[in-house]
């Protein structure tokens, strides 16, 4: 049972489950030198139709600009992203994945997929559908 951190045990259980899933995936990614935070940044860069400004990346990820800068600095140090000058704003830079970054992104996505499949293997297709419907109802009421 989750440690009670709110006035609703269901919310605590949801938080605890999400936290454990993240730790589970994080451990698998760490074995390959990756992390959930780095995967999320690479995922957003890979899915973007063009290179992103740091501000856009931080807003999309829902993280502070400083945190995004730390993640991008780390990815850049490892040769996975590069900063390029913004064509219309000489003061700004855009971030894009390198070829090695694209390869690492694909590898990390596969690790993530396998870890989450393992973590949710005890759920049947019906269980998954019911859980998704219930979570959707909660999201619909918190817009």
mmCIF file of N, CA, C and O in Angstrom, residues 96-130:
data_model
loop_
_atom_site.group_PDB
_atom_site.id
_atom_site.type_symbol
_atom_site.label_atom_id
_atom_site.label_comp_id
_atom_site.label_asym_id
_atom_site.label_seq_id
_atom_site.Cartn_x
_atom_site.Cartn_y
_atom_site.Cartn_z
ATOM 1 N N UNK A 96 18.878 19.662 -32.106
ATOM 2 C CA UNK A 96 18.442 18.534 -32.930
ATOM 3 C C UNK A 96 19.300 17.317 -32.596
ATOM 4 O O UNK A 96 20.434 17.439 -32.133
ATOM 5 N N UNK A 97 18.713 16.146 -32.842
ATOM 6 C CA UNK A 97 19.439 14.903 -32.630
ATOM 7 C C UNK A 97 20.490 14.714 -33.720
ATOM 8 O O UNK A 97 20.250 15.057 -34.879
ATOM 9 N N UNK A 98 21.621 14.162 -33.338
ATOM 10 C CA UNK A 98 22.630 13.748 -34.308
ATOM 11 C C UNK A 98 22.242 12.362 -34.821
ATOM 12 O O UNK A 98 21.296 11.744 -34.320
ATOM 13 N N UNK A 99 22.982 11.857 -35.780
ATOM 14 C CA UNK A 99 22.727 10.492 -36.258
ATOM 15 C C UNK A 99 22.893 9.500 -35.108
ATOM 16 O O UNK A 99 22.097 8.569 -34.963
ATOM 17 N N UNK A 100 23.928 9.709 -34.280
ATOM 18 C CA UNK A 100 24.129 8.833 -33.118
ATOM 19 C C UNK A 100 22.974 8.998 -32.126
ATOM 20 O O UNK A 100 22.528 8.030 -31.509
ATOM 21 N N UNK A 101 22.465 10.214 -32.000
ATOM 22 C CA UNK A 101 21.320 10.464 -31.135
ATOM 23 C C UNK A 101 20.083 9.725 -31.608
ATOM 24 O O UNK A 101 19.325 9.170 -30.808
ATOM 25 N N UNK A 102 19.863 9.713 -32.912
ATOM 26 C CA UNK A 102 18.727 8.974 -33.471
ATOM 27 C C UNK A 102 18.865 7.481 -33.179
ATOM 28 O O UNK A 102 17.899 6.822 -32.809
ATOM 29 N N UNK A 103 20.080 6.951 -33.333
ATOM 30 C CA UNK A 103 20.308 5.533 -33.051
ATOM 31 C C UNK A 103 20.072 5.237 -31.565
ATOM 32 O O UNK A 103 19.378 4.281 -31.220
ATOM 33 N N UNK A 104 20.606 6.075 -30.695
ATOM 34 C CA UNK A 104 20.419 5.874 -29.252
ATOM 35 C C UNK A 104 18.959 6.028 -28.855
ATOM 36 O O UNK A 104 18.474 5.317 -27.970
ATOM 37 N N UNK A 105 18.262 6.951 -29.514
ATOM 38 C CA UNK A 105 16.843 7.130 -29.231
ATOM 39 C C UNK A 105 16.077 5.854 -29.556
ATOM 40 O O UNK A 105 15.261 5.390 -28.769
ATOM 41 N N UNK A 106 16.333 5.275 -30.723
ATOM 42 C CA UNK A 106 15.638 4.033 -31.110
ATOM 43 C C UNK A 106 15.943 2.921 -30.105
ATOM 44 O O UNK A 106 15.043 2.175 -29.704
ATOM 45 N N UNK A 107 17.177 2.811 -29.678
ATOM 46 C CA UNK A 107 17.558 1.779 -28.710
ATOM 47 C C UNK A 107 16.862 1.999 -27.364
ATOM 48 O O UNK A 107 16.332 1.055 -26.771
ATOM 49 N N UNK A 108 16.840 3.245 -26.911
ATOM 50 C CA UNK A 108 16.198 3.554 -25.629
ATOM 51 C C UNK A 108 14.691 3.316 -25.704
ATOM 52 O O UNK A 108 14.084 2.838 -24.739
ATOM 53 N N UNK A 109 14.074 3.626 -26.839
ATOM 54 C CA UNK A 109 12.636 3.381 -27.006
ATOM 55 C C UNK A 109 12.336 1.885 -26.891
ATOM 56 O O UNK A 109 11.341 1.490 -26.300
ATOM 57 N N UNK A 110 13.209 1.061 -27.456
ATOM 58 C CA UNK A 110 12.998 -0.384 -27.387
ATOM 59 C C UNK A 110 13.155 -0.884 -25.947
ATOM 60 O O UNK A 110 12.375 -1.724 -25.485
ATOM 61 N N UNK A 111 14.121 -0.372 -25.227
ATOM 62 C CA UNK A 111 14.295 -0.733 -23.817
ATOM 63 C C UNK A 111 13.061 -0.338 -23.022
ATOM 64 O O UNK A 111 12.544 -1.108 -22.217
ATOM 65 N N UNK A 112 12.571 0.875 -23.276
ATOM 66 C CA UNK A 112 11.366 1.379 -22.603
ATOM 67 C C UNK A 112 10.172 0.478 -22.915
ATOM 68 O O UNK A 112 9.434 0.073 -22.009
ATOM 69 N N UNK A 113 9.993 0.143 -24.183
ATOM 70 C CA UNK A 113 8.857 -0.700 -24.600
ATOM 71 C C UNK A 113 8.907 -2.059 -23.910
ATOM 72 O O UNK A 113 7.904 -2.530 -23.366
ATOM 73 N N UNK A 114 10.073 -2.677 -23.908
ATOM 74 C CA UNK A 114 10.216 -4.002 -23.290
ATOM 75 C C UNK A 114 10.006 -3.945 -21.771
ATOM 76 O O UNK A 114 9.360 -4.827 -21.203
ATOM 77 N N UNK A 115 10.542 -2.922 -21.131
ATOM 78 C CA UNK A 115 10.384 -2.792 -19.677
ATOM 79 C C UNK A 115 8.917 -2.596 -19.307
ATOM 80 O O UNK A 115 8.414 -3.224 -18.366
ATOM 81 N N UNK A 116 8.221 -1.746 -20.047
ATOM 82 C CA UNK A 116 6.811 -1.505 -19.740
ATOM 83 C C UNK A 116 5.962 -2.731 -20.058
ATOM 84 O O UNK A 116 4.992 -3.021 -19.337
ATOM 85 N N UNK A 117 6.313 -3.462 -21.104
ATOM 86 C CA UNK A 117 5.591 -4.706 -21.408
ATOM 87 C C UNK A 117 5.774 -5.708 -20.267
ATOM 88 O O UNK A 117 4.821 -6.379 -19.854
ATOM 89 N N UNK A 118 6.994 -5.789 -19.745
ATOM 90 C CA UNK A 118 7.254 -6.688 -18.612
ATOM 91 C C UNK A 118 6.482 -6.239 -17.370
ATOM 92 O O UNK A 118 5.871 -7.057 -16.674
ATOM 93 N N UNK A 119 6.486 -4.945 -17.110
ATOM 94 C CA UNK A 119 5.829 -4.423 -15.914
ATOM 95 C C UNK A 119 4.315 -4.607 -15.953
ATOM 96 O O UNK A 119 3.679 -4.761 -14.909
ATOM 97 N N UNK A 120 3.741 -4.612 -17.140
ATOM 98 C CA UNK A 120 2.277 -4.706 -17.263
ATOM 99 C C UNK A 120 1.822 -6.070 -17.762
ATOM 100 O O UNK A 120 0.645 -6.245 -18.106
ATOM 101 N N UNK A 121 2.715 -7.045 -17.772
ATOM 102 C CA UNK A 121 2.400 -8.372 -18.313
ATOM 103 C C UNK A 121 1.270 -9.071 -17.571
ATOM 104 O O UNK A 121 0.578 -9.912 -18.150
ATOM 105 N N UNK A 122 1.055 -8.735 -16.313
ATOM 106 C CA UNK A 122 0.008 -9.394 -15.532
ATOM 107 C C UNK A 122 -1.393 -8.913 -15.918
ATOM 108 O O UNK A 122 -2.387 -9.512 -15.496
ATOM 109 N N UNK A 123 -1.487 -7.873 -16.735
ATOM 110 C CA UNK A 123 -2.790 -7.343 -17.144
ATOM 111 C C UNK A 123 -3.231 -7.995 -18.450
ATOM 112 O O UNK A 123 -2.474 -8.044 -19.417
ATOM 113 N N UNK A 124 -4.472 -8.464 -18.470
ATOM 114 C CA UNK A 124 -5.038 -8.996 -19.712
ATOM 115 C C UNK A 124 -5.423 -7.820 -20.613
ATOM 116 O O UNK A 124 -5.424 -6.659 -20.180
ATOM 117 N N UNK A 125 -5.784 -8.138 -21.840
ATOM 118 C CA UNK A 125 -6.235 -7.093 -22.763
ATOM 119 C C UNK A 125 -7.469 -6.384 -22.201
ATOM 120 O O UNK A 125 -7.589 -5.159 -22.300
ATOM 121 N N UNK A 126 -8.380 -7.143 -21.580
ATOM 122 C CA UNK A 126 -9.572 -6.538 -20.973
ATOM 123 C C UNK A 126 -9.193 -5.649 -19.794
ATOM 124 O O UNK A 126 -9.761 -4.570 -19.616
ATOM 125 N N UNK A 127 -8.249 -6.120 -18.960
ATOM 126 C CA UNK A 127 -7.781 -5.298 -17.832
ATOM 127 C C UNK A 127 -7.215 -3.979 -18.340
ATOM 128 O O UNK A 127 -7.508 -2.913 -17.783
ATOM 129 N N UNK A 128 -6.403 -4.055 -19.373
ATOM 130 C CA UNK A 128 -5.789 -2.848 -19.933
ATOM 131 C C UNK A 128 -6.852 -1.888 -20.452
ATOM 132 O O UNK A 128 -6.776 -0.679 -20.216
ATOM 133 N N UNK A 129 -7.844 -2.418 -21.144
ATOM 134 C CA UNK A 129 -8.911 -1.573 -21.690
ATOM 135 C C UNK A 129 -9.702 -0.910 -20.567
ATOM 136 O O UNK A 129 -10.009 0.284 -20.642
ATOM 137 N N UNK A 130 -10.023 -1.677 -19.529
ATOM 138 C CA UNK A 130 -10.769 -1.106 -18.392
ATOM 139 C C UNK A 130 -9.946 -0.032 -17.682
ATOM 140 O O UNK A 130 -10.474 1.029 -17.345
#
